mmCIF file of C-alpha atoms and ligand atoms in Angstrom:
data_model
loop_
_atom_site.group_PDB
_atom_site.id
_atom_site.type_symbol
_atom_site.label_atom_id
_atom_site.label_comp_id
_atom_site.label_asym_id
_atom_site.label_seq_id
_atom_site.Cartn_x
_atom_site.Cartn_y
_atom_site.Cartn_z
ATOM 1 C CA MET C 87 31.931 -29.017 -2.961
ATOM 2 C CA ARG C 88 29.232 -31.527 -1.950
ATOM 3 C CA VAL C 89 25.899 -29.791 -2.434
ATOM 4 C CA GLY C 90 22.904 -31.465 -0.761
ATOM 5 C CA VAL C 91 19.257 -30.814 -1.584
ATOM 6 C CA PRO C 92 16.764 -32.423 0.836
ATOM 7 C CA THR C 93 13.017 -32.865 0.389
ATOM 8 C CA GLU C 94 11.145 -29.949 1.965
ATOM 9 C CA SER C 95 9.386 -31.133 5.099
ATOM 10 C CA LYS C 96 7.253 -28.081 5.966
ATOM 11 C CA ILE C 97 3.546 -28.810 5.674
ATOM 12 C CA ASP C 98 2.148 -28.152 2.153
ATOM 13 C CA GLU C 99 5.585 -27.270 0.757
ATOM 14 C CA TYR C 100 6.132 -28.777 -2.695
ATOM 15 C CA ARG C 101 9.045 -26.705 -3.990
ATOM 16 C CA ILE C 102 12.649 -27.907 -4.269
ATOM 17 C CA ALA C 103 15.804 -25.797 -4.095
ATOM 18 C CA ILE C 104 17.349 -27.029 -7.352
ATOM 19 C CA THR C 105 16.253 -28.038 -10.864
ATOM 20 C CA PRO C 106 18.010 -30.322 -13.358
ATOM 21 C CA ALA C 107 19.452 -27.146 -14.982
ATOM 22 C CA GLY C 108 21.122 -26.220 -11.672
ATOM 23 C CA VAL C 109 22.463 -29.755 -11.203
ATOM 24 C CA ARG C 110 23.972 -29.552 -14.693
ATOM 25 C CA GLU C 111 25.758 -26.241 -13.935
ATOM 26 C CA LEU C 112 27.178 -27.611 -10.676
ATOM 27 C CA THR C 113 28.287 -31.011 -11.951
ATOM 28 C CA ALA C 114 29.864 -29.413 -15.056
ATOM 29 C CA ARG C 115 32.081 -27.432 -12.656
ATOM 30 C CA GLY C 116 33.124 -30.578 -10.818
ATOM 31 C CA HIS C 117 30.788 -30.350 -7.815
ATOM 32 C CA ASP C 118 29.014 -33.331 -6.322
ATOM 33 C CA VAL C 119 25.223 -32.895 -6.117
ATOM 34 C CA LEU C 120 23.132 -35.019 -3.751
ATOM 35 C CA VAL C 121 19.346 -34.919 -4.081
ATOM 36 C CA GLN C 122 17.004 -36.680 -1.657
ATOM 37 C CA ALA C 123 14.867 -39.357 -3.315
ATOM 38 C CA GLY C 124 11.531 -37.917 -4.419
ATOM 39 C CA ALA C 125 12.499 -34.330 -3.519
ATOM 40 C CA GLY C 126 11.399 -33.014 -6.922
ATOM 41 C CA ALA C 127 8.102 -34.906 -7.070
ATOM 42 C CA GLY C 128 6.021 -31.983 -5.780
ATOM 43 C CA SER C 129 7.354 -29.828 -8.620
ATOM 44 C CA ALA C 130 6.868 -32.594 -11.214
ATOM 45 C CA ILE C 131 10.625 -33.341 -11.488
ATOM 46 C CA ALA C 132 11.516 -37.054 -11.361
ATOM 47 C CA ASP C 133 14.699 -38.371 -9.680
ATOM 48 C CA ALA C 134 15.811 -39.634 -13.102
ATOM 49 C CA GLU C 135 15.908 -36.054 -14.437
ATOM 50 C CA PHE C 136 18.395 -35.092 -11.715
ATOM 51 C CA VAL C 137 20.423 -38.269 -12.267
ATOM 52 C CA ALA C 138 20.600 -37.516 -16.004
ATOM 53 C CA GLN C 139 22.445 -34.293 -15.146
ATOM 54 C CA GLY C 140 24.890 -36.040 -12.814
ATOM 55 C CA ALA C 141 23.175 -35.910 -9.390
ATOM 56 C CA ARG C 142 23.331 -38.735 -6.887
ATOM 57 C CA ILE C 143 20.060 -39.738 -5.212
ATOM 58 C CA ILE C 144 20.219 -40.204 -1.416
ATOM 59 C CA ASP C 145 17.459 -42.150 0.292
ATOM 60 C CA ASP C 146 16.863 -40.113 3.433
ATOM 61 C CA ALA C 147 17.420 -36.658 4.856
ATOM 62 C CA PRO C 148 19.784 -37.524 7.768
ATOM 63 C CA ALA C 149 22.133 -39.312 5.339
ATOM 64 C CA LEU C 150 22.000 -36.351 2.968
ATOM 65 C CA PHE C 151 22.780 -33.816 5.717
ATOM 66 C CA ALA C 152 25.611 -36.109 6.910
ATOM 67 C CA GLU C 153 27.300 -36.076 3.483
ATOM 68 C CA ALA C 154 26.585 -32.521 2.303
ATOM 69 C CA GLU C 155 28.733 -29.428 2.915
ATOM 70 C CA LEU C 156 26.422 -26.867 1.322
ATOM 71 C CA VAL C 157 22.725 -27.542 2.092
ATOM 72 C CA LEU C 158 20.201 -25.901 -0.244
ATOM 73 C CA LYS C 159 16.617 -25.639 0.956
ATOM 74 C CA VAL C 160 13.515 -23.586 0.259
ATOM 75 C CA LYS C 161 11.932 -23.052 3.675
ATOM 76 C CA GLU C 162 13.543 -22.695 7.078
ATOM 77 C CA PRO C 163 14.729 -25.936 8.728
ATOM 78 C CA GLN C 164 11.950 -27.578 10.697
ATOM 79 C CA ALA C 165 12.508 -28.471 14.370
ATOM 80 C CA HIS C 166 13.538 -32.072 13.547
ATOM 81 C CA GLU C 167 16.089 -30.872 10.945
ATOM 82 C CA VAL C 168 17.985 -28.378 13.132
ATOM 83 C CA PRO C 169 19.919 -31.096 15.051
ATOM 84 C CA TRP C 170 21.282 -32.384 11.697
ATOM 85 C CA LEU C 171 23.162 -29.095 11.124
ATOM 86 C CA ARG C 172 26.862 -28.931 11.995
ATOM 87 C CA PRO C 173 29.496 -26.173 12.292
ATOM 88 C CA ASP C 174 30.986 -27.161 8.901
ATOM 89 C CA HIS C 175 27.619 -26.814 7.116
ATOM 90 C CA THR C 176 26.574 -23.821 5.061
ATOM 91 C CA LEU C 177 22.788 -23.542 4.877
ATOM 92 C CA PHE C 178 21.304 -21.459 2.050
ATOM 93 C CA THR C 179 17.509 -21.047 2.300
ATOM 94 C CA TYR C 180 14.664 -18.728 3.359
ATOM 95 C CA LEU C 181 14.962 -18.245 7.127
ATOM 96 C CA HIS C 182 12.771 -15.279 8.217
ATOM 97 C CA LEU C 183 14.436 -15.402 11.638
ATOM 98 C CA ALA C 184 13.149 -12.005 12.821
ATOM 99 C CA ALA C 185 9.854 -13.671 13.759
ATOM 100 C CA GLU C 186 11.361 -17.051 14.827
ATOM 101 C CA PRO C 187 13.504 -16.669 17.978
ATOM 102 C CA GLU C 188 13.461 -20.405 18.775
ATOM 103 C CA LEU C 189 14.754 -21.350 15.328
ATOM 104 C CA ALA C 190 17.372 -18.588 15.577
ATOM 105 C CA ARG C 191 18.631 -20.103 18.853
ATOM 106 C CA GLY C 192 18.742 -23.572 17.273
ATOM 107 C CA LEU C 193 20.776 -22.293 14.319
ATOM 108 C CA GLN C 194 23.137 -20.451 16.688
ATOM 109 C CA GLN C 195 23.678 -23.663 18.656
ATOM 110 C CA SER C 196 24.332 -25.661 15.465
ATOM 111 C CA GLY C 197 27.384 -23.516 14.661
ATOM 112 C CA ALA C 198 26.421 -23.638 10.945
ATOM 113 C CA THR C 199 26.835 -20.709 8.560
ATOM 114 C CA CYS C 200 23.279 -19.708 7.637
ATOM 115 C CA ILE C 201 22.628 -17.446 4.673
ATOM 116 C CA ALA C 202 19.027 -16.298 4.236
ATOM 117 C CA TYR C 203 17.637 -15.853 0.738
ATOM 118 C CA GLU C 204 15.411 -13.012 1.892
ATOM 119 C CA THR C 205 18.208 -10.729 3.102
ATOM 120 C CA VAL C 206 20.587 -11.201 0.134
ATOM 121 C CA GLU C 207 20.661 -7.634 -1.170
ATOM 122 C CA ASP C 208 22.190 -6.258 -4.363
ATOM 123 C CA ALA C 209 24.110 -2.996 -4.736
ATOM 124 C CA ASP C 210 20.879 -1.107 -5.505
ATOM 125 C CA GLY C 211 19.240 -2.270 -2.266
ATOM 126 C CA ARG C 212 17.002 -4.798 -4.043
ATOM 127 C CA LEU C 213 16.290 -8.296 -2.696
ATOM 128 C CA PRO C 214 16.929 -10.540 -5.724
ATOM 129 C CA LEU C 215 16.008 -13.816 -3.987
ATOM 130 C CA LEU C 216 12.823 -12.513 -2.414
ATOM 131 C CA ALA C 217 11.590 -10.858 -5.610
ATOM 132 C CA PRO C 218 10.596 -13.966 -7.624
ATOM 133 C CA MET C 219 8.598 -15.467 -4.740
ATOM 134 C CA SER C 220 7.117 -12.065 -4.005
ATOM 135 C CA GLU C 221 5.939 -11.845 -7.600
ATOM 136 C CA VAL C 222 4.248 -15.240 -7.226
ATOM 137 C CA ALA C 223 2.789 -14.445 -3.778
ATOM 138 C CA GLY C 224 1.462 -11.092 -4.983
ATOM 139 C CA LYS C 225 -0.381 -12.707 -7.859
ATOM 140 C CA ILE C 226 -1.773 -15.460 -5.585
ATOM 141 C CA ALA C 227 -2.847 -12.864 -2.975
ATOM 142 C CA THR C 228 -5.401 -11.317 -5.311
ATOM 143 C CA GLN C 229 -6.570 -14.692 -6.658
ATOM 144 C CA ALA C 230 -7.008 -16.025 -3.106
ATOM 145 C CA GLY C 231 -8.675 -12.826 -1.933
ATOM 146 C CA ALA C 232 -11.140 -12.881 -4.853
ATOM 147 C CA PHE C 233 -12.000 -16.493 -4.024
ATOM 148 C CA MET C 234 -12.429 -15.830 -0.280
ATOM 149 C CA LEU C 235 -14.848 -12.978 -1.083
ATOM 150 C CA GLU C 236 -17.280 -15.563 -2.467
ATOM 151 C CA LYS C 237 -20.263 -16.141 -0.176
ATOM 152 C CA PRO C 238 -19.940 -19.947 0.187
ATOM 153 C CA LEU C 239 -16.395 -19.377 1.480
ATOM 154 C CA GLY C 240 -17.572 -16.883 4.106
ATOM 155 C CA GLY C 241 -16.898 -13.751 2.060
ATOM 156 C CA ARG C 242 -19.107 -10.711 1.409
ATOM 157 C CA GLY C 243 -20.242 -12.217 -1.862
ATOM 158 C CA ILE C 244 -18.916 -9.589 -4.231
ATOM 159 C CA LEU C 245 -17.283 -10.115 -7.623
ATOM 160 C CA LEU C 246 -13.949 -8.296 -7.867
ATOM 161 C CA GLY C 247 -14.579 -6.834 -11.308
ATOM 162 C CA GLY C 248 -18.318 -6.181 -11.002
ATOM 163 C CA VAL C 249 -20.419 -6.362 -14.207
ATOM 164 C CA PRO C 250 -21.909 -3.663 -16.468
ATOM 165 C CA GLY C 251 -24.200 -1.581 -14.241
ATOM 166 C CA VAL C 252 -22.812 -2.998 -10.969
ATOM 167 C CA ALA C 253 -19.763 -1.492 -9.275
ATOM 168 C CA ALA C 254 -16.481 -3.373 -8.944
ATOM 169 C CA ALA C 255 -15.031 -4.321 -5.551
ATOM 170 C CA THR C 256 -12.501 -2.065 -3.832
ATOM 171 C CA VAL C 257 -9.047 -3.510 -3.260
ATOM 172 C CA LEU C 258 -6.455 -1.856 -0.979
ATOM 173 C CA VAL C 259 -2.865 -3.018 -1.315
ATOM 174 C CA ILE C 260 -0.679 -1.798 1.569
ATOM 175 C CA GLY C 261 3.001 -1.933 0.578
ATOM 176 C CA GLY C 262 3.745 -1.434 -3.109
ATOM 177 C CA GLY C 263 6.951 -3.481 -3.514
ATOM 178 C CA ALA C 264 7.290 -6.699 -5.484
ATOM 179 C CA VAL C 265 4.296 -8.360 -3.763
ATOM 180 C CA GLY C 266 2.117 -5.273 -3.781
ATOM 181 C CA MET C 267 2.754 -4.335 -7.398
ATOM 182 C CA ASN C 268 1.951 -7.852 -8.623
ATOM 183 C CA ALA C 269 -1.139 -8.085 -6.426
ATOM 184 C CA ALA C 270 -2.293 -4.751 -7.829
ATOM 185 C CA LEU C 271 -1.609 -5.772 -11.444
ATOM 186 C CA ILE C 272 -3.805 -8.870 -11.055
ATOM 187 C CA ALA C 273 -6.509 -6.814 -9.305
ATOM 188 C CA ILE C 274 -6.376 -4.307 -12.187
ATOM 189 C CA GLY C 275 -6.598 -7.225 -14.623
ATOM 190 C CA MET C 276 -9.695 -8.468 -12.767
ATOM 191 C CA GLN C 277 -11.146 -4.953 -13.151
ATOM 192 C CA ALA C 278 -11.365 -4.077 -9.444
ATOM 193 C CA ASP C 279 -10.999 -0.509 -8.093
ATOM 194 C CA VAL C 280 -7.428 -0.586 -6.816
ATOM 195 C CA PHE C 281 -5.593 1.661 -4.319
ATOM 196 C CA VAL C 282 -1.925 1.011 -3.529
ATOM 197 C CA PHE C 283 -0.418 2.465 -0.332
ATOM 198 C CA ASP C 284 3.305 2.877 0.288
ATOM 199 C CA SER C 285 5.400 4.955 2.655
ATOM 200 C CA SER C 286 8.002 5.648 -0.044
ATOM 201 C CA ILE C 287 7.233 8.489 -2.449
ATOM 202 C CA ASP C 288 9.799 7.131 -4.914
ATOM 203 C CA LYS C 289 8.014 3.775 -4.913
ATOM 204 C CA LEU C 290 4.671 5.527 -5.526
ATOM 205 C CA ARG C 291 6.227 7.433 -8.444
ATOM 206 C CA GLU C 292 7.424 4.158 -10.023
ATOM 207 C CA LEU C 293 4.011 2.536 -9.500
ATOM 208 C CA ASP C 294 2.174 5.497 -10.945
ATOM 209 C CA ILE C 295 4.067 5.011 -14.205
ATOM 210 C CA VAL C 296 3.494 1.230 -14.221
ATOM 211 C CA PHE C 297 -0.241 1.553 -13.507
ATOM 212 C CA ALA C 298 -0.726 4.296 -16.131
ATOM 213 C CA GLY C 299 -3.902 5.540 -14.461
ATOM 214 C CA ARG C 300 -5.445 2.099 -13.911
ATOM 215 C CA ALA C 301 -4.923 2.223 -10.110
ATOM 216 C CA SER C 302 -4.524 5.012 -7.547
ATOM 217 C CA THR C 303 -1.417 5.427 -5.423
ATOM 218 C CA VAL C 304 -1.768 6.674 -1.832
ATOM 219 C CA PHE C 305 0.921 7.879 0.575
ATOM 220 C CA SER C 306 0.563 5.455 3.474
ATOM 221 C CA SER C 307 -0.397 6.902 6.855
ATOM 222 C CA THR C 308 -2.615 5.716 9.686
ATOM 223 C CA LEU C 309 -5.251 8.301 8.718
ATOM 224 C CA ALA C 310 -5.183 7.448 4.999
ATOM 225 C CA ILE C 311 -5.654 3.739 5.800
ATOM 226 C CA GLU C 312 -8.475 4.485 8.285
ATOM 227 C CA GLN C 313 -10.263 6.634 5.724
ATOM 228 C CA MET C 314 -10.186 3.853 3.098
ATOM 229 C CA LEU C 315 -10.926 0.799 5.287
ATOM 230 C CA PRO C 316 -14.724 1.392 5.355
ATOM 231 C CA MET C 317 -14.783 1.124 1.534
ATOM 232 C CA ALA C 318 -12.547 -1.941 1.251
ATOM 233 C CA ASP C 319 -13.724 -5.396 0.181
ATOM 234 C CA LEU C 320 -10.215 -6.868 0.021
ATOM 235 C CA VAL C 321 -7.102 -5.584 1.807
ATOM 236 C CA ILE C 322 -3.737 -7.089 0.868
ATOM 237 C CA GLY C 323 -0.894 -6.456 3.349
ATOM 238 C CA ALA C 324 2.539 -6.491 1.671
ATOM 239 C CA VAL C 325 4.813 -4.193 3.670
ATOM 240 C CA LEU C 326 8.426 -5.031 4.416
ATOM 241 C CA VAL C 327 11.160 -3.383 6.445
ATOM 242 C CA HIS C 328 14.247 -5.380 5.407
ATOM 243 C CA GLY C 329 15.167 -8.033 7.985
ATOM 244 C CA ALA C 330 12.748 -6.634 10.577
ATOM 245 C CA ARG C 331 9.419 -7.810 11.928
ATOM 246 C CA ALA C 332 6.535 -6.423 9.851
ATOM 247 C CA PRO C 333 4.961 -3.219 11.236
ATOM 248 C CA HIS C 334 1.213 -3.413 12.027
ATOM 249 C CA VAL C 335 -0.613 -1.330 9.419
ATOM 250 C CA VAL C 336 -4.140 -2.400 10.527
ATOM 251 C CA THR C 337 -4.907 -2.809 14.236
ATOM 252 C CA ARG C 338 -7.654 -4.857 15.845
ATOM 253 C CA ALA C 339 -9.585 -1.695 16.701
ATOM 254 C CA GLN C 340 -9.523 -0.659 13.031
ATOM 255 C CA LEU C 341 -11.259 -3.908 11.977
ATOM 256 C CA SER C 342 -14.477 -2.319 13.257
ATOM 257 C CA LEU C 343 -14.183 0.254 10.445
ATOM 258 C CA MET C 344 -14.442 -2.507 7.836
ATOM 259 C CA ARG C 345 -17.435 -4.100 6.151
ATOM 260 C CA GLN C 346 -18.492 -7.433 7.628
ATOM 261 C CA HIS C 347 -17.005 -10.412 5.756
ATOM 262 C CA ALA C 348 -14.446 -8.307 3.939
ATOM 263 C CA VAL C 349 -11.146 -10.155 3.432
ATOM 264 C CA LEU C 350 -7.630 -9.424 4.707
ATOM 265 C CA VAL C 351 -4.736 -11.218 2.973
ATOM 266 C CA ASP C 352 -1.547 -10.843 5.041
ATOM 267 C CA VAL C 353 1.338 -11.680 2.713
ATOM 268 C CA SER C 354 3.800 -10.216 5.252
ATOM 269 C CA ILE C 355 2.848 -13.011 7.659
ATOM 270 C CA ASP C 356 6.265 -14.634 7.126
ATOM 271 C CA GLN C 357 7.775 -11.565 8.799
ATOM 272 C CA GLY C 358 5.300 -11.788 11.693
ATOM 273 C CA GLY C 359 2.270 -10.269 9.919
ATOM 274 C CA CYS C 360 1.277 -6.665 9.170
ATOM 275 C CA PHE C 361 -2.256 -6.863 10.616
ATOM 276 C CA GLU C 362 -2.428 -7.021 14.411
ATOM 277 C CA THR C 363 -4.944 -9.885 14.292
ATOM 278 C CA SER C 364 -2.962 -12.100 11.885
ATOM 279 C CA ARG C 365 -1.588 -15.509 12.787
ATOM 280 C CA PRO C 366 0.134 -17.977 10.463
ATOM 281 C CA THR C 367 -2.061 -20.422 8.507
ATOM 282 C CA THR C 368 -1.448 -23.195 5.980
ATOM 283 C CA HIS C 369 -2.810 -23.986 2.506
ATOM 284 C CA SER C 370 -4.908 -26.817 3.978
ATOM 285 C CA ASP C 371 -6.589 -24.431 6.463
ATOM 286 C CA PRO C 372 -5.849 -20.962 5.052
ATOM 287 C CA THR C 373 -8.346 -18.656 6.784
ATOM 288 C CA PHE C 374 -9.851 -17.703 10.132
ATOM 289 C CA GLU C 375 -12.225 -14.948 11.203
ATOM 290 C CA VAL C 376 -11.714 -12.119 13.696
ATOM 291 C CA ASP C 377 -14.542 -9.634 14.382
ATOM 292 C CA GLY C 378 -16.342 -10.740 11.201
ATOM 293 C CA ILE C 379 -13.327 -10.184 8.935
ATOM 294 C CA THR C 380 -11.823 -13.137 7.048
ATOM 295 C CA HIS C 381 -8.029 -13.405 7.474
ATOM 296 C CA TYR C 382 -5.909 -15.328 4.933
ATOM 297 C CA CYS C 383 -2.371 -15.649 6.341
ATOM 298 C CA VAL C 384 -0.598 -18.493 4.534
ATOM 299 C CA THR C 385 3.137 -18.289 5.235
ATOM 300 C CA ASN C 386 4.276 -20.092 2.081
ATOM 301 C CA MET C 387 1.862 -18.875 -0.573
ATOM 302 C CA PRO C 388 4.172 -19.705 -3.538
ATOM 303 C CA GLY C 389 4.166 -23.318 -2.320
ATOM 304 C CA ALA C 390 0.687 -23.609 -3.861
ATOM 305 C CA VAL C 391 2.113 -23.323 -7.384
ATOM 306 C CA PRO C 392 5.352 -25.294 -7.057
ATOM 307 C CA ILE C 393 6.013 -25.729 -10.743
ATOM 308 C CA THR C 394 6.076 -21.958 -11.303
ATOM 309 C CA SER C 395 7.768 -21.233 -7.978
ATOM 310 C CA THR C 396 10.571 -23.814 -8.115
ATOM 311 C CA TYR C 397 11.769 -22.543 -11.497
ATOM 312 C CA ALA C 398 11.323 -18.861 -10.531
ATOM 313 C CA LEU C 399 13.251 -19.361 -7.274
ATOM 314 C CA THR C 400 16.092 -21.449 -8.666
ATOM 315 C CA ASN C 401 16.608 -19.107 -11.637
ATOM 316 C CA ALA C 402 17.366 -16.432 -9.047
ATOM 317 C CA THR C 403 19.389 -18.504 -6.537
ATOM 318 C CA LEU C 404 21.632 -20.366 -9.000
ATOM 319 C CA PRO C 405 24.258 -17.598 -9.513
ATOM 320 C CA TYR C 406 24.738 -17.393 -5.716
ATOM 321 C CA VAL C 407 24.816 -21.192 -5.358
ATOM 322 C CA LEU C 408 27.559 -21.359 -7.991
ATOM 323 C CA GLU C 409 29.513 -18.655 -6.179
ATOM 324 C CA LEU C 410 29.274 -20.529 -2.848
ATOM 325 C CA ALA C 411 30.211 -23.866 -4.435
ATOM 326 C CA ASP C 412 33.033 -22.570 -6.652
ATOM 327 C CA HIS C 413 34.804 -20.432 -4.067
ATOM 328 C CA GLY C 414 33.693 -22.028 -0.796
ATOM 329 C CA PRO C 415 31.523 -20.053 1.657
ATOM 330 C CA ALA C 416 34.324 -18.044 3.315
ATOM 331 C CA GLU C 417 35.759 -16.699 0.063
ATOM 332 C CA ALA C 418 32.330 -16.310 -1.575
ATOM 333 C CA LEU C 419 31.231 -14.142 1.363
ATOM 334 C CA GLU C 420 34.417 -12.071 0.984
ATOM 335 C CA ARG C 421 33.831 -11.565 -2.741
ATOM 336 C CA SER C 422 30.082 -10.902 -2.767
ATOM 337 C CA SER C 423 28.546 -8.054 -0.793
ATOM 338 C CA ALA C 424 25.093 -9.387 -1.778
ATOM 339 C CA LEU C 425 25.828 -12.750 -0.113
ATOM 340 C CA ARG C 426 27.307 -10.972 2.926
ATOM 341 C CA MET C 427 23.973 -9.163 3.364
ATOM 342 C CA GLY C 428 22.378 -12.611 3.356
ATOM 343 C CA LEU C 429 24.538 -13.865 6.204
ATOM 344 C CA ASN C 430 22.234 -14.247 9.219
ATOM 345 C CA VAL C 431 24.061 -16.675 11.543
ATOM 346 C CA ARG C 432 27.734 -17.692 11.776
ATOM 347 C CA ASP C 433 29.792 -19.292 14.568
ATOM 348 C CA GLY C 434 26.809 -19.102 16.905
ATOM 349 C CA GLU C 435 26.273 -15.347 16.391
ATOM 350 C CA ILE C 436 23.371 -13.497 14.730
ATOM 351 C CA ILE C 437 25.186 -11.403 12.127
ATOM 352 C CA HIS C 438 22.485 -9.472 10.239
ATOM 353 C CA PRO C 439 21.870 -6.181 12.127
ATOM 354 C CA ALA C 440 18.105 -5.944 11.503
ATOM 355 C CA VAL C 441 17.600 -9.617 12.397
ATOM 356 C CA ALA C 442 19.682 -9.174 15.568
ATOM 357 C CA GLU C 443 17.700 -6.081 16.508
ATOM 358 C CA ALA C 444 14.359 -7.840 15.894
ATOM 359 C CA LEU C 445 15.494 -10.747 18.072
ATOM 360 C CA GLY C 446 16.807 -8.391 20.758
ATOM 361 C CA VAL C 447 20.327 -9.806 20.701
HETATM 362 N N1 NAD H 585 3.442 -15.255 2.615
HETATM 363 C C1 NAD H 585 4.252 -15.607 1.628
HETATM 364 O O1 NAD H 585 4.179 -16.719 1.131
HETATM 365 C C2 NAD H 585 5.232 -14.606 1.087
HETATM 366 C C3 NAD H 585 5.858 -14.822 -0.148
HETATM 367 C C4 NAD H 585 6.721 -13.847 -0.645
HETATM 368 C C5 NAD H 585 6.958 -12.683 0.110
HETATM 369 N N2 NAD H 585 6.338 -12.545 1.316
HETATM 370 C C6 NAD H 585 6.516 -11.346 2.157
HETATM 371 O O2 NAD H 585 5.829 -10.239 1.595
HETATM 372 C C7 NAD H 585 6.373 -9.057 2.156
HETATM 373 C C8 NAD H 585 6.608 -8.030 1.059
HETATM 374 O O3 NAD H 585 7.673 -8.479 0.213
HETATM 375 P P1 NAD H 585 8.172 -7.616 -1.034
HETATM 376 O O4 NAD H 585 9.112 -8.464 -1.788
HETATM 377 O O5 NAD H 585 7.024 -7.011 -1.738
HETATM 378 O O6 NAD H 585 9.003 -6.468 -0.298
HETATM 379 P P2 NAD H 585 9.473 -5.089 -0.958
HETATM 380 O O7 NAD H 585 10.644 -4.625 -0.161
HETATM 381 O O8 NAD H 585 9.612 -5.215 -2.441
HETATM 382 O O9 NAD H 585 8.212 -4.125 -0.697
HETATM 383 C C9 NAD H 585 7.809 -3.732 0.578
HETATM 384 C C10 NAD H 585 7.197 -2.363 0.452
HETATM 385 O O10 NAD H 585 6.628 -2.018 1.727
HETATM 386 C C11 NAD H 585 6.774 -0.610 1.865
HETATM 387 N N3 NAD H 585 6.570 -0.285 3.267
HETATM 388 C C12 NAD H 585 7.385 -0.508 4.326
HETATM 389 N N4 NAD H 585 6.799 -0.095 5.464
HETATM 390 C C13 NAD H 585 5.580 0.398 5.112
HETATM 391 C C14 NAD H 585 4.491 0.958 5.828
HETATM 392 N N5 NAD H 585 4.537 1.091 7.161
HETATM 393 N N6 NAD H 585 3.399 1.345 5.134
HETATM 394 C C15 NAD H 585 3.329 1.214 3.800
HETATM 395 N N7 NAD H 585 4.335 0.693 3.054
HETATM 396 C C16 NAD H 585 5.437 0.280 3.714
HETATM 397 C C17 NAD H 585 8.167 -0.337 1.326
HETATM 398 O O11 NAD H 585 8.344 1.026 0.986
HETATM 399 C C18 NAD H 585 8.203 -1.258 0.105
HETATM 400 O O12 NAD H 585 7.811 -0.600 -1.077
HETATM 401 C C19 NAD H 585 7.642 -9.517 2.886
HETATM 402 O O13 NAD H 585 7.393 -9.610 4.274
HETATM 403 C C20 NAD H 585 7.928 -10.879 2.317
HETATM 404 O O14 NAD H 585 8.664 -11.704 3.195
HETATM 405 C C21 NAD H 585 5.497 -13.482 1.799
#
C-alpha cells in the first residue's frame, strides 16, 4: 500500500499524521510511505528522520495525493485539497462533518472512502482516536481560560487558585468526558473551585471517584446550569453526542446571568459549539466578546502543542493505519467494527447515521 502523509494546510496547524516510529512499522511490513517535504517541521521532526526509517520525501501536496492510495491527515481537507481526492483514495483523518455540510458534499463528490478519526468507536463505546486529543484540549482549555481571565487580556482579573485569605475562582466544566475530566484535573491542580456537569449518572460516578472530593459533580440540567452561571468565572464547554452537532448548553439569554468579563471556553466548537454565541476562532485570534463575556473557541486547540499532540495522536492511530495498509480498506473495514464506525463517506454516500442525520441526508 502507498501511504501518503501531506503537510497540514489548515491555519495554525503544526501536527503531522505520522512519526518516524509509524514509518518504521509500515516500511517493515513492505508498505511505501510518502511524506511531504517539511511536513514534520511543525512538530520538530526533520525530513531526514522519516527518510532514515524508509520514507520517501515528495516535494508538493498534489504530487503526493497523485501517488498515494491511503492518505493520512490530521485535520479535515481544506477547500483546495478536496479536488485532489479520487474514488480510489482512502482518507483517514479528523473530519467533523456534522457541522461542515459543504465539505461533506465535496467528499461525496470525490468518491473517496473517508474514515473519520472522531467516530472510530471501540466495543465499549469509547472513541480511541478522539481521546488523546481530548486529553490535550481539556488541559489547554483550563490553561487558556486562566490566561484569558487576566485583566490585560480582557478578563475579570481573577487568579484561578486565589491566595491565602482570598477565594479561588469558580470553574464550571459542562461535559465530563475526556476533555471535561482533564480540564477539571488541571483546574483542581490550579486550586480553583471546580464543578463538573454531565448528563450521564454513570459518568458522574466515575468522576466522583477520580476527583476524590476535590471537585463537585452536578447532574446537568438547564436549571442546574442557570443556578451556577452567576457564580462562574470560567465555563468550559465539553459536551459531545457522538457524530452529532453539539447541543447548546448555554444560550445567549443566559449570558446575562454571568459576571461581566467571565470567560467561556467552547471546546465542542469543532462539533458546531455548545454555547449559542460561539463561533470558530484560531490560535492567532482566539477570542471575541459577546454581551461582555469573553469567548475562546479555537477549533484545533491541540495544534498549539504539536510536539505533545503529534505523538499522542499517532500512538492512537497507528494500529488502525496498520490494519488499513495491511489488509486494504475494504477488508480492514470488514474485519474491524471500530473502523466501520469511523466510516463517514463511501461511494458518494454519507454512511455514519449520526453524521447523516446532522446533515439532513
Ligand atoms: N476544540 C478542539 O480543539 C477539540 C479537541 C479535542 C476534542 N474536542 C471536542 O470536545 C468535545 C468533547 O470531547 P470528549 O472527547 O470529551 O467527548 P466524550 O464523549 O468523552 O465526553 C462528552 C461528555 O458530554 C456529556 N454530555 C453529552 N450531552 C450533554 C449535555 N447536554 N449536558 C451535559 N453533558 C453532556 C456526555 O455524557 C459525555 O460524558 C467534542 O465535541 C470533541 O470533538 C475539541
